[in-house]
Every structure is written in structure tokens, then in C-alpha cells.
Amino acid sequence: MIAIGSVATHLHPPQRTHVEVAESAEAYEFLESAYGVRLRLSEVRRDGDGVALSYTRTDVGPFAIEEVALPGSFQAAPD
């Protein structure tokens, strides 16, 4: 016989954070503070509506999903 417990794990509701940055220098600072990594970020060409970086994080407790978009063409390298 297999006994199945009735204890349910409670997950808190998803928490969503969204940030849009217009300037390349601000995008660099945001990425450095968010990930603790220094990057050389060079803008080659920007597409779209003037947004240099769009960041979305959905946190559901035990894990999180992050999406980073850099419209246009950028080059990144560790510093």
C-alpha cells in the first residue's frame, strides 16, 4: 500500500518586476547591479522605440524566470 500525504506545499503568488532603461550607460549599471558582473557593453545599433534594455523577472518562490531584451545590436564582454 502506498500512503499519500495530504500536506500541500504553499507557493506564494507570482511577483513580477519589470524595468525599462533608455540609455546604454544605465543598462550597463542595471546589469552590473542585478547580476554582480562587470560587462563591457557596446551599442552597435539600436532598434525600436528608444529602449536600450527591457528586464522582466517573475518570482514564484522556489524559482524565478528572468527575461532580458536588448533591442538592436550590442556587443558584451566580461570586464
Tab-separated table of C-alpha atoms in Angstrom:
chain	number	residue	atom	x	y	z
A	1	MET	CA	0.000	0.000	0.000
A	2	ILE	CA	1.222	3.499	-0.811
A	3	ALA	CA	0.273	6.302	1.534
A	4	ILE	CA	-0.011	9.754	0.009
A	5	GLY	CA	0.322	12.627	2.450
A	6	SER	CA	-2.151	15.440	2.499
A	7	VAL	CA	0.421	18.166	3.100
A	8	ALA	CA	0.373	20.681	0.276
A	9	THR	CA	3.283	22.958	-0.472
A	10	HIS	CA	2.145	26.566	-0.489
A	11	LEU	CA	3.592	28.772	-3.205
A	12	HIS	CA	3.181	32.488	-2.865
A	13	PRO	CA	1.558	34.335	-5.765
A	14	PRO	CA	3.961	35.253	-8.568
A	15	GLN	CA	5.707	38.593	-8.095
A	16	ARG	CA	6.591	40.380	-11.316
A	17	THR	CA	9.221	43.083	-11.726
A	18	HIS	CA	9.621	44.999	-14.977
A	19	VAL	CA	12.272	47.616	-15.770
A	20	GLU	CA	12.901	49.545	-18.982
A	21	VAL	CA	16.054	51.619	-19.390
A	22	ALA	CA	16.520	54.190	-22.179
A	23	GLU	CA	20.272	54.850	-22.056
A	24	SER	CA	23.076	52.353	-22.716
A	25	ALA	CA	25.038	53.571	-19.669
A	26	GLU	CA	22.019	52.943	-17.433
A	27	ALA	CA	21.588	49.475	-18.976
A	28	TYR	CA	25.213	48.687	-18.090
A	29	GLU	CA	24.710	49.845	-14.476
A	30	PHE	CA	21.466	47.882	-14.147
A	31	LEU	CA	23.016	44.632	-15.423
A	32	GLU	CA	26.020	45.061	-13.131
A	33	SER	CA	23.836	45.611	-10.055
A	34	ALA	CA	21.367	42.829	-10.979
A	35	TYR	CA	23.969	40.150	-11.694
A	36	GLY	CA	27.106	41.377	-9.907
A	37	VAL	CA	29.166	41.032	-13.077
A	38	ARG	CA	31.092	43.794	-14.788
A	39	LEU	CA	30.494	43.874	-18.535
A	40	ARG	CA	31.752	45.987	-21.382
A	41	LEU	CA	28.562	46.813	-23.262
A	42	SER	CA	28.973	48.487	-26.660
A	43	GLU	CA	25.931	49.647	-28.595
A	44	VAL	CA	26.393	48.941	-32.294
A	45	ARG	CA	22.875	49.760	-33.438
A	46	ARG	CA	19.607	50.320	-31.601
A	47	ASP	CA	16.240	49.244	-32.967
A	48	GLY	CA	12.791	50.000	-31.686
A	49	ASP	CA	11.302	52.735	-29.556
A	50	GLY	CA	14.359	54.083	-27.739
A	51	VAL	CA	14.523	51.384	-25.072
A	52	ALA	CA	18.107	50.177	-24.520
A	53	LEU	CA	17.170	47.382	-22.105
A	54	SER	CA	13.965	45.670	-21.038
A	55	TYR	CA	14.133	43.383	-17.977
A	56	THR	CA	11.342	41.233	-16.553
A	57	ARG	CA	11.577	38.904	-13.554
A	58	THR	CA	8.764	36.643	-12.374
A	59	ASP	CA	9.464	35.173	-8.932
A	60	VAL	CA	7.327	32.292	-7.683
A	61	GLY	CA	9.304	31.342	-4.584
A	62	PRO	CA	11.472	28.302	-5.260
A	63	PHE	CA	12.458	29.606	-8.694
A	64	ALA	CA	12.384	32.729	-10.852
A	65	ILE	CA	12.197	33.379	-14.573
A	66	GLU	CA	14.164	36.330	-15.943
A	67	GLU	CA	13.981	37.829	-19.411
A	68	VAL	CA	16.477	40.415	-20.651
A	69	ALA	CA	15.979	42.104	-24.026
A	70	LEU	CA	18.461	44.442	-25.683
A	71	PRO	CA	16.739	45.752	-28.839
A	72	GLY	CA	19.230	46.353	-31.619
A	73	SER	CA	22.769	45.131	-31.772
A	74	PHE	CA	25.069	45.145	-28.749
A	75	GLN	CA	28.409	43.575	-28.013
A	76	ALA	CA	29.099	42.345	-24.488
A	77	ALA	CA	32.302	41.015	-22.974
A	78	PRO	CA	33.451	40.313	-19.406
A	79	ASP	CA	35.419	43.194	-17.955
